[in-house]
């Protein structure tokens, strides 16, 4: 749970190394840049909550596939 911590920067491609990551909650921060495609490589990841940031790009295909451009838009998803 990393929500609402005033985190800045981007999500690193190395997130894929977190093979046991089940939930990734980073809402309410100041993260920007692209949503890394490597999130799709986190095979155990079931819940992703990225709303309240400045992220853009495509949610990995292992989640509900939807292109977003976020300016404080809400976005949360779970594996289907």
Short mmCIF file of N, CA, C and O in Angstrom, two decimals:
data_model
loop_
_atom_site.label_atom_id
_atom_site.label_comp_id
_atom_site.label_asym_id
_atom_site.label_seq_id
_atom_site.Cartn_x
_atom_site.Cartn_y
_atom_site.Cartn_z
N UNK A 1 0.86 -1.18 0.00
CA UNK A 1 0.00 0.00 0.00
C UNK A 1 0.89 1.23 0.00
O UNK A 1 1.54 1.54 0.98
N UNK A 2 0.95 1.89 -1.14
CA UNK A 2 1.76 3.10 -1.28
C UNK A 2 0.90 4.31 -1.63
O UNK A 2 1.41 5.33 -2.10
N UNK A 3 -0.39 4.21 -1.40
CA UNK A 3 -1.31 5.29 -1.75
C UNK A 3 -1.13 6.50 -0.84
O UNK A 3 -0.78 6.36 0.34
N UNK A 4 -1.39 7.67 -1.43
CA UNK A 4 -1.41 8.94 -0.68
C UNK A 4 -0.13 9.22 0.09
O UNK A 4 -0.17 9.59 1.27
N UNK A 5 1.00 9.05 -0.57
CA UNK A 5 2.29 9.30 0.05
C UNK A 5 3.09 10.39 -0.64
O UNK A 5 4.28 10.54 -0.39
N UNK A 6 2.46 11.15 -1.54
CA UNK A 6 3.13 12.22 -2.29
C UNK A 6 4.36 11.72 -3.06
O UNK A 6 5.32 12.45 -3.23
N UNK A 7 4.30 10.46 -3.53
CA UNK A 7 5.39 9.91 -4.32
C UNK A 7 5.44 10.60 -5.67
O UNK A 7 4.41 10.88 -6.26
N UNK A 8 6.64 10.87 -6.16
CA UNK A 8 6.84 11.52 -7.45
C UNK A 8 7.76 10.65 -8.30
O UNK A 8 8.48 9.82 -7.80
N UNK A 9 7.71 10.87 -9.60
CA UNK A 9 8.56 10.12 -10.51
C UNK A 9 7.72 9.21 -11.38
O UNK A 9 6.55 9.49 -11.64
N UNK A 10 8.31 8.13 -11.82
CA UNK A 10 7.61 7.20 -12.69
C UNK A 10 7.68 5.80 -12.11
O UNK A 10 8.42 5.54 -11.17
N UNK A 11 6.90 4.91 -12.70
CA UNK A 11 6.94 3.51 -12.30
C UNK A 11 8.02 2.84 -13.13
O UNK A 11 7.98 2.86 -14.36
N UNK A 12 8.98 2.24 -12.50
CA UNK A 12 10.11 1.62 -13.19
C UNK A 12 9.71 0.33 -13.90
O UNK A 12 8.82 -0.39 -13.45
N UNK A 13 10.38 0.04 -15.02
CA UNK A 13 10.17 -1.22 -15.75
C UNK A 13 10.55 -2.42 -14.89
O UNK A 13 10.08 -3.52 -15.12
N UNK A 14 11.38 -2.20 -13.88
CA UNK A 14 11.83 -3.30 -13.03
C UNK A 14 10.71 -3.82 -12.12
O UNK A 14 10.91 -4.78 -11.39
N UNK A 15 9.54 -3.21 -12.20
CA UNK A 15 8.41 -3.70 -11.42
C UNK A 15 8.15 -5.18 -11.74
O UNK A 15 7.66 -5.93 -10.90
N UNK A 16 8.51 -5.62 -12.94
CA UNK A 16 8.28 -7.01 -13.34
C UNK A 16 9.07 -8.00 -12.50
O UNK A 16 8.76 -9.19 -12.48
N UNK A 17 10.09 -7.53 -11.82
CA UNK A 17 10.89 -8.43 -10.95
C UNK A 17 10.14 -8.82 -9.69
O UNK A 17 10.56 -9.73 -8.98
N UNK A 18 9.05 -8.14 -9.42
CA UNK A 18 8.24 -8.42 -8.23
C UNK A 18 7.25 -9.55 -8.55
O UNK A 18 6.05 -9.35 -8.64
N UNK A 19 7.79 -10.76 -8.70
CA UNK A 19 6.98 -11.88 -9.19
C UNK A 19 5.89 -12.30 -8.21
O UNK A 19 4.93 -12.94 -8.62
N UNK A 20 6.01 -11.95 -6.95
CA UNK A 20 5.00 -12.32 -5.96
C UNK A 20 4.05 -11.17 -5.64
O UNK A 20 3.23 -11.29 -4.73
N UNK A 21 4.13 -10.08 -6.40
CA UNK A 21 3.28 -8.92 -6.17
C UNK A 21 1.84 -9.27 -6.55
O UNK A 21 1.54 -9.62 -7.68
N UNK A 22 0.93 -9.20 -5.57
CA UNK A 22 -0.47 -9.54 -5.78
C UNK A 22 -1.32 -8.28 -5.91
O UNK A 22 -2.23 -8.22 -6.72
N UNK A 23 -1.01 -7.27 -5.11
CA UNK A 23 -1.75 -6.01 -5.13
C UNK A 23 -0.77 -4.85 -5.26
O UNK A 23 0.27 -4.85 -4.61
N UNK A 24 -1.12 -3.88 -6.11
CA UNK A 24 -0.25 -2.72 -6.32
C UNK A 24 -1.13 -1.48 -6.24
O UNK A 24 -1.85 -1.14 -7.17
N UNK A 25 -1.13 -0.86 -5.06
CA UNK A 25 -1.95 0.31 -4.80
C UNK A 25 -1.05 1.54 -4.69
O UNK A 25 -0.30 1.68 -3.72
N UNK A 26 -1.13 2.42 -5.69
CA UNK A 26 -0.29 3.62 -5.71
C UNK A 26 -1.13 4.87 -5.97
O UNK A 26 -0.64 5.86 -6.48
N UNK A 27 -2.40 4.81 -5.63
CA UNK A 27 -3.30 5.93 -5.92
C UNK A 27 -2.95 7.16 -5.08
O UNK A 27 -2.31 7.07 -4.03
N UNK A 28 -3.38 8.33 -5.57
CA UNK A 28 -3.24 9.57 -4.82
C UNK A 28 -1.83 10.07 -4.65
O UNK A 28 -1.51 10.70 -3.64
N UNK A 29 -0.97 9.79 -5.59
CA UNK A 29 0.40 10.27 -5.55
C UNK A 29 0.61 11.27 -6.69
O UNK A 29 -0.35 11.79 -7.25
N UNK A 30 1.86 11.54 -7.02
CA UNK A 30 2.19 12.47 -8.10
C UNK A 30 3.03 11.77 -9.15
O UNK A 30 3.92 12.36 -9.73
N UNK A 31 2.73 10.49 -9.38
CA UNK A 31 3.49 9.71 -10.35
C UNK A 31 3.09 10.12 -11.76
O UNK A 31 1.93 10.44 -12.01
N UNK A 32 4.05 10.11 -12.67
CA UNK A 32 3.78 10.53 -14.04
C UNK A 32 4.52 9.61 -15.00
O UNK A 32 5.28 8.75 -14.60
N UNK A 33 4.27 9.82 -16.29
CA UNK A 33 4.92 9.02 -17.31
C UNK A 33 4.04 7.88 -17.77
O UNK A 33 2.84 7.84 -17.51
N UNK A 34 4.66 6.93 -18.45
CA UNK A 34 3.93 5.81 -19.01
C UNK A 34 3.70 4.71 -17.99
O UNK A 34 4.53 4.47 -17.12
N UNK A 35 2.58 4.02 -18.16
CA UNK A 35 2.32 2.82 -17.38
C UNK A 35 3.19 1.73 -18.00
O UNK A 35 3.06 1.44 -19.19
N UNK A 36 4.12 1.15 -17.22
CA UNK A 36 5.04 0.19 -17.83
C UNK A 36 4.34 -1.09 -18.27
O UNK A 36 3.55 -1.67 -17.53
N UNK A 37 4.64 -1.52 -19.49
CA UNK A 37 4.09 -2.76 -20.00
C UNK A 37 4.54 -3.96 -19.16
O UNK A 37 3.88 -4.99 -19.13
N UNK A 38 5.66 -3.79 -18.46
CA UNK A 38 6.18 -4.89 -17.65
C UNK A 38 5.26 -5.25 -16.49
O UNK A 38 5.41 -6.31 -15.90
N UNK A 39 4.29 -4.39 -16.17
CA UNK A 39 3.31 -4.75 -15.14
C UNK A 39 2.59 -6.04 -15.53
O UNK A 39 2.20 -6.82 -14.68
N UNK A 40 2.42 -6.24 -16.84
CA UNK A 40 1.78 -7.45 -17.33
C UNK A 40 2.59 -8.71 -17.07
O UNK A 40 2.06 -9.82 -17.14
N UNK A 41 3.87 -8.55 -16.75
CA UNK A 41 4.74 -9.70 -16.46
C UNK A 41 4.65 -10.13 -14.99
O UNK A 41 5.22 -11.15 -14.62
N UNK A 42 3.97 -9.36 -14.19
CA UNK A 42 3.78 -9.72 -12.78
C UNK A 42 2.62 -10.71 -12.73
O UNK A 42 1.46 -10.33 -12.56
N UNK A 43 2.94 -11.99 -12.89
CA UNK A 43 1.91 -13.01 -13.07
C UNK A 43 0.98 -13.17 -11.87
O UNK A 43 -0.16 -13.59 -12.03
N UNK A 44 1.44 -12.81 -10.68
CA UNK A 44 0.59 -12.94 -9.49
C UNK A 44 -0.28 -11.70 -9.25
O UNK A 44 -1.19 -11.73 -8.44
N UNK A 45 -0.02 -10.61 -9.99
CA UNK A 45 -0.73 -9.35 -9.77
C UNK A 45 -2.20 -9.48 -10.13
O UNK A 45 -2.56 -9.85 -11.24
N UNK A 46 -3.06 -9.21 -9.15
CA UNK A 46 -4.51 -9.32 -9.33
C UNK A 46 -5.23 -8.00 -9.21
O UNK A 46 -6.31 -7.85 -9.76
N UNK A 47 -4.70 -7.06 -8.46
CA UNK A 47 -5.37 -5.78 -8.23
C UNK A 47 -4.38 -4.64 -8.47
O UNK A 47 -3.29 -4.62 -7.92
N UNK A 48 -4.80 -3.70 -9.30
CA UNK A 48 -3.99 -2.54 -9.66
C UNK A 48 -4.82 -1.29 -9.45
O UNK A 48 -5.91 -1.18 -9.99
N UNK A 49 -4.33 -0.36 -8.63
CA UNK A 49 -5.05 0.90 -8.39
C UNK A 49 -4.07 2.05 -8.60
O UNK A 49 -3.15 2.24 -7.80
N UNK A 50 -4.26 2.79 -9.69
CA UNK A 50 -3.32 3.85 -10.07
C UNK A 50 -4.00 5.20 -10.18
O UNK A 50 -3.40 6.14 -10.69
N UNK A 51 -5.23 5.32 -9.71
CA UNK A 51 -5.95 6.59 -9.89
C UNK A 51 -5.31 7.71 -9.08
O UNK A 51 -4.56 7.47 -8.14
N UNK A 52 -5.59 8.94 -9.49
CA UNK A 52 -5.07 10.09 -8.76
C UNK A 52 -3.60 10.38 -9.03
O UNK A 52 -2.93 11.00 -8.21
N UNK A 53 -3.09 9.92 -10.16
CA UNK A 53 -1.72 10.20 -10.59
C UNK A 53 -1.78 10.87 -11.96
O UNK A 53 -2.86 11.25 -12.42
N UNK A 54 -0.65 11.03 -12.59
CA UNK A 54 -0.57 11.65 -13.91
C UNK A 54 0.03 10.67 -14.90
O UNK A 54 0.93 10.99 -15.65
N UNK A 55 -0.46 9.44 -14.87
CA UNK A 55 0.06 8.37 -15.71
C UNK A 55 -0.69 8.33 -17.03
O UNK A 55 -1.84 8.76 -17.12
N UNK A 56 -0.02 7.80 -18.04
CA UNK A 56 -0.66 7.65 -19.35
C UNK A 56 -0.18 6.37 -19.98
O UNK A 56 0.84 5.83 -19.60
N UNK A 57 -0.95 5.90 -20.93
CA UNK A 57 -0.55 4.69 -21.64
C UNK A 57 -1.65 3.66 -21.65
O UNK A 57 -2.81 3.97 -21.48
N UNK A 58 -1.23 2.42 -21.82
CA UNK A 58 -2.16 1.31 -21.94
C UNK A 58 -1.99 0.39 -20.74
O UNK A 58 -0.87 0.04 -20.37
N UNK A 59 -3.12 0.01 -20.17
CA UNK A 59 -3.09 -0.98 -19.09
C UNK A 59 -2.66 -2.30 -19.71
O UNK A 59 -3.17 -2.68 -20.78
N UNK A 60 -1.72 -3.04 -19.08
CA UNK A 60 -1.26 -4.31 -19.65
C UNK A 60 -2.43 -5.23 -20.00
O UNK A 60 -3.45 -5.25 -19.32
N UNK A 61 -2.26 -6.01 -21.07
CA UNK A 61 -3.34 -6.84 -21.58
C UNK A 61 -3.83 -7.90 -20.60
O UNK A 61 -4.92 -8.42 -20.75
N UNK A 62 -3.05 -8.20 -19.57
CA UNK A 62 -3.51 -9.17 -18.57
C UNK A 62 -4.61 -8.58 -17.69
O UNK A 62 -5.26 -9.28 -16.94
N UNK A 63 -4.79 -7.26 -17.78
CA UNK A 63 -5.89 -6.58 -17.10
C UNK A 63 -6.90 -6.16 -18.15
O UNK A 63 -6.69 -6.34 -19.34
N UNK A 64 -7.97 -5.57 -17.72
CA UNK A 64 -8.94 -5.04 -18.68
C UNK A 64 -8.20 -4.08 -19.59
O UNK A 64 -7.63 -3.10 -19.14
N UNK A 65 -8.18 -4.34 -20.86
CA UNK A 65 -7.42 -3.54 -21.80
C UNK A 65 -8.14 -2.23 -22.08
O UNK A 65 -9.24 -2.21 -22.58
N UNK A 66 -7.50 -1.15 -21.70
CA UNK A 66 -8.09 0.17 -21.90
C UNK A 66 -6.98 1.20 -21.98
O UNK A 66 -6.13 1.25 -21.11
N UNK A 67 -6.97 2.01 -23.02
CA UNK A 67 -6.00 3.10 -23.12
C UNK A 67 -6.49 4.23 -22.24
O UNK A 67 -7.67 4.54 -22.21
N UNK A 68 -5.59 4.84 -21.47
CA UNK A 68 -5.99 5.95 -20.62
C UNK A 68 -5.01 7.10 -20.77
O UNK A 68 -3.86 6.90 -21.12
N UNK A 69 -5.45 8.24 -20.52
CA UNK A 69 -4.59 9.40 -20.36
C UNK A 69 -5.11 10.03 -19.07
O UNK A 69 -6.23 10.49 -19.02
N UNK A 70 -4.35 10.00 -18.02
CA UNK A 70 -4.85 10.37 -16.71
C UNK A 70 -4.43 11.76 -16.29
O UNK A 70 -3.27 12.09 -16.27
N UNK A 71 -5.38 12.57 -15.99
CA UNK A 71 -5.18 13.85 -15.33
C UNK A 71 -6.06 13.83 -14.10
O UNK A 71 -7.14 14.38 -14.09
N UNK A 72 -5.65 13.12 -13.11
CA UNK A 72 -6.41 12.91 -11.89
C UNK A 72 -7.68 12.11 -12.16
O UNK A 72 -8.63 12.21 -11.41
N UNK A 73 -7.71 11.30 -13.22
CA UNK A 73 -8.85 10.43 -13.47
C UNK A 73 -8.75 9.23 -12.56
O UNK A 73 -7.67 8.79 -12.18
N UNK A 74 -9.89 8.67 -12.24
CA UNK A 74 -9.91 7.45 -11.44
C UNK A 74 -9.66 6.25 -12.34
O UNK A 74 -10.25 6.16 -13.40
N UNK A 75 -8.83 5.36 -11.94
CA UNK A 75 -8.68 4.10 -12.64
C UNK A 75 -8.21 3.04 -11.66
O UNK A 75 -7.21 3.19 -10.99
N UNK A 76 -8.96 1.99 -11.60
CA UNK A 76 -8.66 0.86 -10.76
C UNK A 76 -9.10 -0.37 -11.53
O UNK A 76 -10.11 -0.34 -12.21
N UNK A 77 -8.37 -1.45 -11.45
CA UNK A 77 -8.81 -2.65 -12.18
C UNK A 77 -8.34 -3.90 -11.46
O UNK A 77 -7.46 -3.88 -10.63
N UNK A 78 -8.97 -4.99 -11.81
CA UNK A 78 -8.62 -6.31 -11.31
C UNK A 78 -8.53 -7.24 -12.52
O UNK A 78 -9.14 -6.98 -13.55
N UNK A 79 -7.79 -8.32 -12.35
CA UNK A 79 -7.70 -9.29 -13.44
C UNK A 79 -9.08 -9.86 -13.70
O UNK A 79 -9.86 -10.08 -12.80
N UNK A 80 -9.37 -10.09 -14.98
CA UNK A 80 -10.66 -10.67 -15.33
C UNK A 80 -10.58 -12.18 -15.23
O UNK A 80 -9.60 -12.78 -15.31
#
